[in-house]
PDB file of C-alpha atoms in Angstrom:
ATOM      1  CA  MET A   1    -126.292  -7.546  49.061  1.00  0.00           C
ATOM      2  CA  ARG A   2    -122.847  -7.905  47.235  1.00  0.00           C
ATOM      3  CA  VAL A   3    -122.805  -6.992  43.580  1.00  0.00           C
ATOM      4  CA  SER A   4    -120.169  -8.654  41.295  1.00  0.00           C
ATOM      5  CA  ILE A   5    -118.493  -6.403  38.666  1.00  0.00           C
ATOM      6  CA  PRO A   6    -116.981  -8.132  35.677  1.00  0.00           C
ATOM      7  CA  ALA A   7    -113.169  -7.898  35.202  1.00  0.00           C
ATOM      8  CA  SER A   8    -113.481  -6.395  31.742  1.00  0.00           C
ATOM      9  CA  ALA A   9    -115.523  -3.593  33.175  1.00  0.00           C
ATOM     10  CA  VAL A  10    -112.800  -2.878  35.713  1.00  0.00           C
ATOM     11  CA  ARG A  11    -110.125  -2.615  32.931  1.00  0.00           C
ATOM     12  CA  ARG A  12    -112.238  -0.249  30.947  1.00  0.00           C
ATOM     13  CA  ARG A  13    -112.777   1.857  34.034  1.00  0.00           C
ATOM     14  CA  ASN A  14    -108.986   2.129  34.587  1.00  0.00           C
ATOM     15  CA  LEU A  15    -108.248   3.172  30.983  1.00  0.00           C
ATOM     16  CA  LEU A  16    -110.860   5.859  30.966  1.00  0.00           C
ATOM     17  CA  PRO A  17    -108.899   8.524  32.852  1.00  0.00           C
ATOM     18  CA  ALA A  18    -105.863   8.054  30.605  1.00  0.00           C
ATOM     19  CA  LEU A  19    -107.908   8.450  27.479  1.00  0.00           C
ATOM     20  CA  VAL A  20    -109.506  11.549  28.873  1.00  0.00           C
ATOM     21  CA  LEU A  21    -106.149  13.119  29.962  1.00  0.00           C
ATOM     22  CA  ALA A  22    -104.187  12.525  26.689  1.00  0.00           C
ATOM     23  CA  PRO A  23    -106.127  15.055  24.601  1.00  0.00           C
ATOM     24  CA  ALA A  24    -106.088  17.478  27.463  1.00  0.00           C
ATOM     25  CA  LEU A  25    -102.258  17.375  27.670  1.00  0.00           C
ATOM     26  CA  ALA A  26    -101.892  17.871  23.954  1.00  0.00           C
ATOM     27  CA  VAL A  27    -104.090  20.910  24.082  1.00  0.00           C
ATOM     28  CA  ALA A  28    -102.100  22.286  27.037  1.00  0.00           C
ATOM     29  CA  ALA A  29     -98.795  21.827  25.204  1.00  0.00           C
ATOM     30  CA  ALA A  30    -100.107  23.650  22.199  1.00  0.00           C
ATOM     31  CA  ALA A  31    -101.397  26.410  24.390  1.00  0.00           C
ATOM     32  CA  CYS A  32     -97.976  26.859  26.051  1.00  0.00           C
ATOM     33  CA  GLY A  33     -96.177  27.287  22.653  1.00  0.00           C
ATOM     34  CA  VAL A  34     -93.857  24.281  22.872  1.00  0.00           C
ATOM     35  CA  PRO A  35     -92.802  23.536  19.303  1.00  0.00           C
ATOM     36  CA  THR A  36     -93.145  20.094  17.867  1.00  0.00           C
ATOM     37  CA  GLY A  37     -91.529  18.646  14.723  1.00  0.00           C
ATOM     38  CA  GLU A  38     -88.401  19.761  12.752  1.00  0.00           C
ATOM     39  CA  ASP A  39     -90.184  22.669  11.054  1.00  0.00           C
ATOM     40  CA  SER A  40     -91.136  24.159  14.369  1.00  0.00           C
ATOM     41  CA  PHE A  41     -87.478  25.157  15.261  1.00  0.00           C
ATOM     42  CA  SER A  42     -85.827  28.465  14.129  1.00  0.00           C
ATOM     43  CA  GLU A  43     -82.291  29.808  14.557  1.00  0.00           C
ATOM     44  CA  ILE A  44     -81.757  32.464  17.213  1.00  0.00           C
ATOM     45  CA  ALA A  45     -79.513  35.385  16.278  1.00  0.00           C
ATOM     46  CA  PRO A  46     -76.266  35.536  18.308  1.00  0.00           C
ATOM     47  CA  ARG A  47     -77.106  38.988  19.651  1.00  0.00           C
ATOM     48  CA  ASP A  48     -80.333  37.655  21.133  1.00  0.00           C
ATOM     49  CA  VAL A  49     -78.584  34.879  23.060  1.00  0.00           C
ATOM     50  CA  PRO A  50     -78.072  36.028  26.639  1.00  0.00           C
ATOM     51  CA  PHE A  51     -74.975  35.587  28.798  1.00  0.00           C
ATOM     52  CA  GLY A  52     -72.768  34.561  25.885  1.00  0.00           C
ATOM     53  CA  LEU A  53     -74.282  31.090  25.854  1.00  0.00           C
ATOM     54  CA  ASP A  54     -73.427  30.766  22.205  1.00  0.00           C
ATOM     55  CA  ALA A  55     -69.668  30.948  22.930  1.00  0.00           C
ATOM     56  CA  THR A  56     -67.931  27.774  21.814  1.00  0.00           C
ATOM     57  CA  SER A  57     -65.863  26.311  24.522  1.00  0.00           C
ATOM     58  CA  THR A  58     -62.620  25.352  22.826  1.00  0.00           C
ATOM     59  CA  SER A  59     -60.069  23.512  24.706  1.00  0.00           C
ATOM     60  CA  THR A  60     -56.717  24.357  23.125  1.00  0.00           C
ATOM     61  CA  THR A  61     -53.957  21.991  23.908  1.00  0.00           C
ATOM     62  CA  THR A  62     -50.579  23.582  23.535  1.00  0.00           C
ATOM     63  CA  THR A  63     -47.871  21.119  22.775  1.00  0.00           C
ATOM     64  CA  THR A  64     -44.497  22.306  23.840  1.00  0.00           C
ATOM     65  CA  THR A  65     -41.614  20.708  22.042  1.00  0.00           C
ATOM     66  CA  THR A  66     -38.456  20.714  24.031  1.00  0.00           C
ATOM     67  CA  THR A  67     -35.258  20.342  22.071  1.00  0.00           C
ATOM     68  CA  THR A  68     -32.418  18.977  24.084  1.00  0.00           C
ATOM     69  CA  THR A  69     -29.006  19.921  22.770  1.00  0.00           C
ATOM     70  CA  THR A  70     -26.238  17.611  23.892  1.00  0.00           C
ATOM     71  CA  THR A  71     -22.802  19.121  23.669  1.00  0.00           C
ATOM     72  CA  LEU A  72     -20.169  16.455  23.183  1.00  0.00           C
ATOM     73  CA  PRO A  73     -16.759  17.073  24.621  1.00  0.00           C
ATOM     74  CA  GLU A  74     -14.301  18.336  22.066  1.00  0.00           C
ATOM     75  CA  LEU A  75     -12.087  15.629  20.755  1.00  0.00           C
ATOM     76  CA  PRO A  76      -8.414  16.341  20.419  1.00  0.00           C
ATOM     77  CA  GLU A  77      -7.275  17.161  16.946  1.00  0.00           C
ATOM     78  CA  THR A  78      -6.366  14.066  15.051  1.00  0.00           C
ATOM     79  CA  THR A  79      -2.760  14.141  14.179  1.00  0.00           C
ATOM     80  CA  ALA A  80      -2.230  12.583  10.799  1.00  0.00           C
ATOM     81  CA  ALA A  81       0.264   9.782  10.877  1.00  0.00           C
ATOM     82  CA  THR A  82       3.455  11.179   9.576  1.00  0.00           C
ATOM     83  CA  THR A  83       5.137   8.829   7.210  1.00  0.00           C
ATOM     84  CA  SER A  84       8.769   9.084   7.913  1.00  0.00           C
ATOM     85  CA  THR A  85      10.636   8.136   4.826  1.00  0.00           C
ATOM     86  CA  THR A  86      14.208   7.400   5.636  1.00  0.00           C
ATOM     87  CA  PRO A  87      16.305   7.794   2.515  1.00  0.00           C
ATOM     88  CA  ILE A  88      18.196   4.678   1.593  1.00  0.00           C
ATOM     89  CA  ARG A  89      21.893   5.290   1.729  1.00  0.00           C
ATOM     90  CA  LEU A  90      23.589   4.198  -1.440  1.00  0.00           C
ATOM     91  CA  GLU A  91      27.179   3.425  -2.160  1.00  0.00           C
ATOM     92  CA  PRO A  92      28.834   3.440  -5.589  1.00  0.00           C
ATOM     93  CA  VAL A  93      30.267   0.247  -7.029  1.00  0.00           C
ATOM     94  CA  GLU A  94      32.379  -0.308 -10.123  1.00  0.00           C
ATOM     95  CA  ILE A  95      30.959  -2.810 -12.576  1.00  0.00           C
ATOM     96  CA  TYR A  96      33.346  -3.800 -15.358  1.00  0.00           C
ATOM     97  CA  PHE A  97      32.142  -4.373 -18.926  1.00  0.00           C
ATOM     98  CA  LEU A  98      33.979  -4.526 -22.227  1.00  0.00           C
ATOM     99  CA  SER A  99      34.712  -1.773 -24.702  1.00  0.00           C
ATOM    100  CA  ARG A 100      36.490  -3.150 -27.768  1.00  0.00           C
ATOM    101  CA  GLY A 101      37.824  -6.011 -25.687  1.00  0.00           C
ATOM    102  CA  ARG A 102      39.079  -3.724 -22.920  1.00  0.00           C
ATOM    103  CA  LEU A 103      37.747  -3.509 -19.372  1.00  0.00           C
ATOM    104  CA  GLN A 104      35.597  -0.415 -18.863  1.00  0.00           C
ATOM    105  CA  PRO A 105      34.324   0.444 -15.357  1.00  0.00           C
ATOM    106  CA  VAL A 106      30.757   1.704 -15.015  1.00  0.00           C
ATOM    107  CA  LEU A 107      29.497   3.213 -11.773  1.00  0.00           C
ATOM    108  CA  ALA A 108      26.336   1.851 -10.187  1.00  0.00           C
ATOM    109  CA  ASP A 109      24.655   2.435  -6.831  1.00  0.00           C
ATOM    110  CA  LEU A 110      23.776  -0.262  -4.317  1.00  0.00           C
ATOM    111  CA  PRO A 111      22.303   0.057  -0.803  1.00  0.00           C
ATOM    112  CA  LEU A 112      24.872   0.497   1.921  1.00  0.00           C
ATOM    113  CA  GLY A 113      25.937  -2.891   3.229  1.00  0.00           C
ATOM    114  CA  PHE A 114      25.475  -4.683  -0.096  1.00  0.00           C
ATOM    115  CA  THR A 115      26.874  -8.168  -0.573  1.00  0.00           C
ATOM    116  CA  ALA A 116      28.912  -9.933  -3.218  1.00  0.00           C
ATOM    117  CA  ASP A 117      25.740 -11.592  -4.464  1.00  0.00           C
ATOM    118  CA  GLN A 118      24.162  -8.186  -5.115  1.00  0.00           C
ATOM    119  CA  VAL A 119      27.248  -7.103  -7.047  1.00  0.00           C
ATOM    120  CA  THR A 120      27.008 -10.350  -9.018  1.00  0.00           C
ATOM    121  CA  ASP A 121      23.385  -9.589  -9.938  1.00  0.00           C
ATOM    122  CA  VAL A 122      24.350  -6.205 -11.386  1.00  0.00           C
ATOM    123  CA  LEU A 123      27.281  -7.694 -13.289  1.00  0.00           C
ATOM    124  CA  GLU A 124      25.197 -10.523 -14.750  1.00  0.00           C
ATOM    125  CA  ALA A 125      22.437  -8.080 -15.748  1.00  0.00           C
ATOM    126  CA  GLY A 126      24.856  -6.665 -18.316  1.00  0.00           C
ATOM    127  CA  PRO A 127      25.358  -3.099 -19.548  1.00  0.00           C
ATOM    128  CA  GLN A 128      22.481  -0.818 -20.362  1.00  0.00           C
ATOM    129  CA  GLU A 129      21.395  -0.600 -23.975  1.00  0.00           C
ATOM    130  CA  GLY A 130      22.904   2.239 -25.937  1.00  0.00           C
ATOM    131  CA  THR A 131      26.141   2.341 -23.939  1.00  0.00           C
ATOM    132  CA  ALA A 132      28.241   0.594 -26.644  1.00  0.00           C
ATOM    133  CA  LEU A 133      29.502  -1.845 -24.040  1.00  0.00           C
ATOM    134  CA  ASP A 134      29.569  -5.621 -24.089  1.00  0.00           C
ATOM    135  CA  THR A 135      29.967  -8.432 -21.564  1.00  0.00           C
ATOM    136  CA  LEU A 136      31.110 -12.042 -21.397  1.00  0.00           C
ATOM    137  CA  ILE A 137      29.328 -12.764 -18.104  1.00  0.00           C
ATOM    138  CA  GLU A 138      26.154 -14.734 -18.723  1.00  0.00           C
ATOM    139  CA  PRO A 139      23.454 -15.130 -16.063  1.00  0.00           C
ATOM    140  CA  GLY A 140      24.224 -18.226 -14.020  1.00  0.00           C
ATOM    141  CA  LEU A 141      27.963 -18.193 -14.667  1.00  0.00           C
ATOM    142  CA  ILE A 142      28.701 -17.180 -11.079  1.00  0.00           C
ATOM    143  CA  VAL A 143      27.197 -19.874  -8.865  1.00  0.00           C
ATOM    144  CA  SER A 144      28.221 -18.550  -5.455  1.00  0.00           C
ATOM    145  CA  THR A 145      30.726 -16.420  -3.580  1.00  0.00           C
ATOM    146  CA  ALA A 146      32.393 -16.716  -0.180  1.00  0.00           C
ATOM    147  CA  GLU A 147      34.825 -14.318   1.490  1.00  0.00           C
ATOM    148  CA  ALA A 148      37.454 -15.150   4.092  1.00  0.00           C
ATOM    149  CA  GLU A 149      40.370 -13.005   5.279  1.00  0.00           C
ATOM    150  CA  GLY A 150      40.203 -10.625   2.340  1.00  0.00           C
ATOM    151  CA  VAL A 151      40.057 -13.383  -0.299  1.00  0.00           C
ATOM    152  CA  LEU A 152      36.824 -13.890  -2.228  1.00  0.00           C
ATOM    153  CA  THR A 153      36.229 -17.358  -3.646  1.00  0.00           C
ATOM    154  CA  VAL A 154      34.055 -17.327  -6.765  1.00  0.00           C
ATOM    155  CA  ASP A 155      32.511 -20.635  -7.778  1.00  0.00           C
ATOM    156  CA  LEU A 156      31.796 -20.796 -11.524  1.00  0.00           C
ATOM    157  CA  ASP A 157      29.474 -22.973 -13.573  1.00  0.00           C
ATOM    158  CA  GLU A 158      32.056 -24.909 -15.604  1.00  0.00           C
ATOM    159  CA  GLU A 159      29.688 -25.697 -18.476  1.00  0.00           C
ATOM    160  CA  ILE A 160      28.799 -22.045 -19.032  1.00  0.00           C
ATOM    161  CA  PHE A 161      32.426 -20.960 -18.645  1.00  0.00           C
ATOM    162  CA  ARG A 162      33.639 -23.441 -21.266  1.00  0.00           C
ATOM    163  CA  GLU A 163      31.283 -21.834 -23.784  1.00  0.00           C
ATOM    164  CA  ILE A 164      33.440 -18.694 -23.639  1.00  0.00           C
ATOM    165  CA  ALA A 165      36.069 -18.726 -26.365  1.00  0.00           C
ATOM    166  CA  SER A 166      39.572 -19.479 -25.060  1.00  0.00           C
ATOM    167  CA  PHE A 167      40.930 -16.121 -26.257  1.00  0.00           C
ATOM    168  CA  ASP A 168      38.159 -14.282 -24.366  1.00  0.00           C
ATOM    169  CA  GLN A 169      38.541 -16.061 -21.053  1.00  0.00           C
ATOM    170  CA  SER A 170      41.125 -13.593 -19.739  1.00  0.00           C
ATOM    171  CA  GLU A 171      38.632 -10.749 -20.229  1.00  0.00           C
ATOM    172  CA  ALA A 172      35.803 -12.753 -18.627  1.00  0.00           C
ATOM    173  CA  ILE A 173      37.864 -13.489 -15.518  1.00  0.00           C
ATOM    174  CA  GLY A 174      39.054  -9.867 -15.551  1.00  0.00           C
ATOM    175  CA  GLN A 175      35.454  -8.597 -15.506  1.00  0.00           C
ATOM    176  CA  ILE A 176      34.664 -10.646 -12.419  1.00  0.00           C
ATOM    177  CA  LEU A 177      37.875  -9.962 -10.512  1.00  0.00           C
ATOM    178  CA  MET A 178      38.050  -6.212 -11.175  1.00  0.00           C
ATOM    179  CA  THR A 179      34.358  -5.774 -10.288  1.00  0.00           C
ATOM    180  CA  MET A 180      34.734  -7.589  -6.981  1.00  0.00           C
ATOM    181  CA  VAL A 181      37.995  -6.071  -5.731  1.00  0.00           C
ATOM    182  CA  ASN A 182      36.930  -2.537  -6.669  1.00  0.00           C
ATOM    183  CA  SER A 183      33.430  -2.808  -5.190  1.00  0.00           C
ATOM    184  CA  LEU A 184      33.719  -4.964  -2.064  1.00  0.00           C
ATOM    185  CA  ARG A 185      35.449  -3.482   0.945  1.00  0.00           C
ATOM    186  CA  GLY A 186      38.027  -5.744   2.498  1.00  0.00           C
ATOM    187  CA  VAL A 187      38.394  -7.884  -0.613  1.00  0.00           C
ATOM    188  CA  GLY A 188      41.799  -7.654  -2.274  1.00  0.00           C
ATOM    189  CA  GLN A 189      42.144 -11.010  -3.992  1.00  0.00           C
ATOM    190  CA  VAL A 190      39.943 -13.517  -5.815  1.00  0.00           C
ATOM    191  CA  THR A 191      40.311 -17.246  -6.323  1.00  0.00           C
ATOM    192  CA  PHE A 192      38.171 -19.360  -8.675  1.00  0.00           C
ATOM    193  CA  THR A 193      36.628 -22.834  -8.428  1.00  0.00           C
ATOM    194  CA  PHE A 194      34.502 -25.177 -10.524  1.00  0.00           C
ATOM    195  CA  ASP A 195      31.921 -26.953  -8.398  1.00  0.00           C
ATOM    196  CA  ARG A 196      33.907 -25.889  -5.307  1.00  0.00           C
ATOM    197  CA  VAL A 197      37.092 -27.426  -6.694  1.00  0.00           C
ATOM    198  CA  PRO A 198      40.007 -24.965  -7.124  1.00  0.00           C
ATOM    199  CA  THR A 199      40.976 -24.350 -10.748  1.00  0.00           C
ATOM    200  CA  ALA A 200      43.483 -22.434 -12.846  1.00  0.00           C
ATOM    201  CA  VAL A 201      42.307 -19.474 -14.957  1.00  0.00           C
ATOM    202  CA  LYS A 202      43.920 -17.125 -17.451  1.00  0.00           C
ATOM    203  CA  LYS A 203      45.503 -13.934 -16.216  1.00  0.00           C
ATOM    204  CA  GLY A 204      45.433 -10.637 -18.041  1.00  0.00           C
ATOM    205  CA  ASN A 205      48.620 -11.579 -19.880  1.00  0.00           C
ATOM    206  CA  THR A 206      46.878 -14.775 -21.142  1.00  0.00           C
ATOM    207  CA  LEU A 207      49.091 -17.004 -18.997  1.00  0.00           C
ATOM    208  CA  LEU A 208      47.456 -19.572 -16.731  1.00  0.00           C
ATOM    209  CA  SER A 209      47.490 -19.045 -13.013  1.00  0.00           C
ATOM    210  CA  ARG A 210      48.328 -21.763 -10.567  1.00  0.00           C
ATOM    211  CA  VAL A 211      45.457 -23.958  -9.453  1.00  0.00           C
ATOM    212  CA  GLY A 212      43.624 -22.104  -6.710  1.00  0.00           C
ATOM    213  CA  GLU A 213      45.950 -19.085  -6.920  1.00  0.00           C
ATOM    214  CA  ALA A 214      44.604 -15.925  -5.359  1.00  0.00           C
ATOM    215  CA  LEU A 215      44.648 -13.267  -8.066  1.00  0.00           C
ATOM    216  CA  SER A 216      44.660  -9.476  -7.630  1.00  0.00           C
ATOM    217  CA  TYR A 217      43.972  -6.208  -9.411  1.00  0.00           C
ATOM    218  CA  ASP A 218      47.509  -6.074 -10.740  1.00  0.00           C
ATOM    219  CA  ASP A 219      47.014  -9.337 -12.623  1.00  0.00           C
ATOM    220  CA  TYR A 220      44.395  -7.735 -14.898  1.00  0.00           C
ATOM    221  CA  VAL A 221      45.298  -4.062 -14.968  1.00  0.00           C
ATOM    222  CA  VAL A 222      46.738  -4.555 -18.467  1.00  0.00           C
ATOM    223  CA  LEU A 223      43.198  -5.121 -19.730  1.00  0.00           C
ATOM    224  CA  LEU A 224      41.867  -1.732 -18.626  1.00  0.00           C
ATOM    225  CA  VAL A 225      40.785   0.813 -21.211  1.00  0.00           C
ATOM    226  CA  SER A 226      42.966   3.326 -19.383  1.00  0.00           C
ATOM    227  CA  GLN A 227      45.910   1.890 -17.504  1.00  0.00           C
ATOM    228  CA  PRO A 228      47.526   3.709 -14.571  1.00  0.00           C
ATOM    229  CA  ILE A 229      51.296   3.938 -14.823  1.00  0.00           C
ATOM    230  CA  SER A 230      53.839   5.086 -12.297  1.00  0.00           C
ATOM    231  CA  THR A 231      56.388   7.794 -13.054  1.00  0.00           C
ATOM    232  CA  PRO A 232      59.515   8.744 -11.118  1.00  0.00           C
ATOM    233  CA  THR A 233      58.957  10.541  -7.851  1.00  0.00           C
ATOM    234  CA  ASP A 234      58.655  14.302  -7.932  1.00  0.00           C
ATOM    235  CA  ALA A 235      60.399  16.818  -5.751  1.00  0.00           C
ATOM    236  CA  SER A 236      58.129  16.043  -2.798  1.00  0.00           C
ATOM    237  CA  GLY A 237      59.128  12.380  -2.903  1.00  0.00           C
ATOM    238  CA  GLU A 238      55.654  11.181  -3.907  1.00  0.00           C
ATOM    239  CA  THR A 239      55.019   8.904  -6.850  1.00  0.00           C
ATOM    240  CA  THR A 240      52.927  10.516  -9.576  1.00  0.00           C
ATOM    241  CA  THR A 241      50.350   8.257 -11.186  1.00  0.00           C
ATOM    242  CA  THR A 242      48.916   8.996 -14.608  1.00  0.00           C
ATOM    243  CA  THR A 243      46.805   7.047 -17.021  1.00  0.00           C
ATOM    244  CA  THR A 244      47.281   6.041 -20.590  1.00  0.00           C
ATOM    245  CA  ASP A 245      44.979   4.478 -23.148  1.00  0.00           C
ATOM    246  CA  GLY A 246      45.566   0.815 -23.696  1.00  0.00           C
TER     247      GLY A 246
END
């Protein structure tokens, strides 16, 4: 005859061994000395730890820094640019001013190869202060200059020239002529114009020249502060030149 066992009875029968074994295992663990809980642990002295198990394994990473030194090729010594200063060659010129109405030469220096216009600039600039010299040449009086075959043509501003007193015009023309013939190489005579038209001017002896006449040093030598004079020839046959105050 088959007997039916209820399902709940079967579940209880399966749980029974587990309930019986749980206390038994707890008792066995206690009997074997296995600690339980935080208070059941104690620190072991290093000397009691066998085989150096307490040694801390430290992995030390050594970083090697490599310094690379790059040697650049030596550059050639820099040669400082040498400034070559070429001295400007100067040449003396004679600029004529007035001392008590007489022509007085004054030396000045101009760059080699100077022109008549550069000489004109110095003449029109007038004498330096404190030299007790005077001038009749105003800036703008000399308009232009042109040289041909040893004759320098000086074009004058007629309006400015007419402002010079009539009795001073010989000295004014003398200043210009003596400055040019004694400063410009190759120039031996000077002729004067007004607005490019030839004109007559007063000579050193106050007489009028011919219109467009080429005048020379000898025409104004009488106006010099010191005038050269010629004396009879000496024993060698040469003419002796001396000077005398005018």
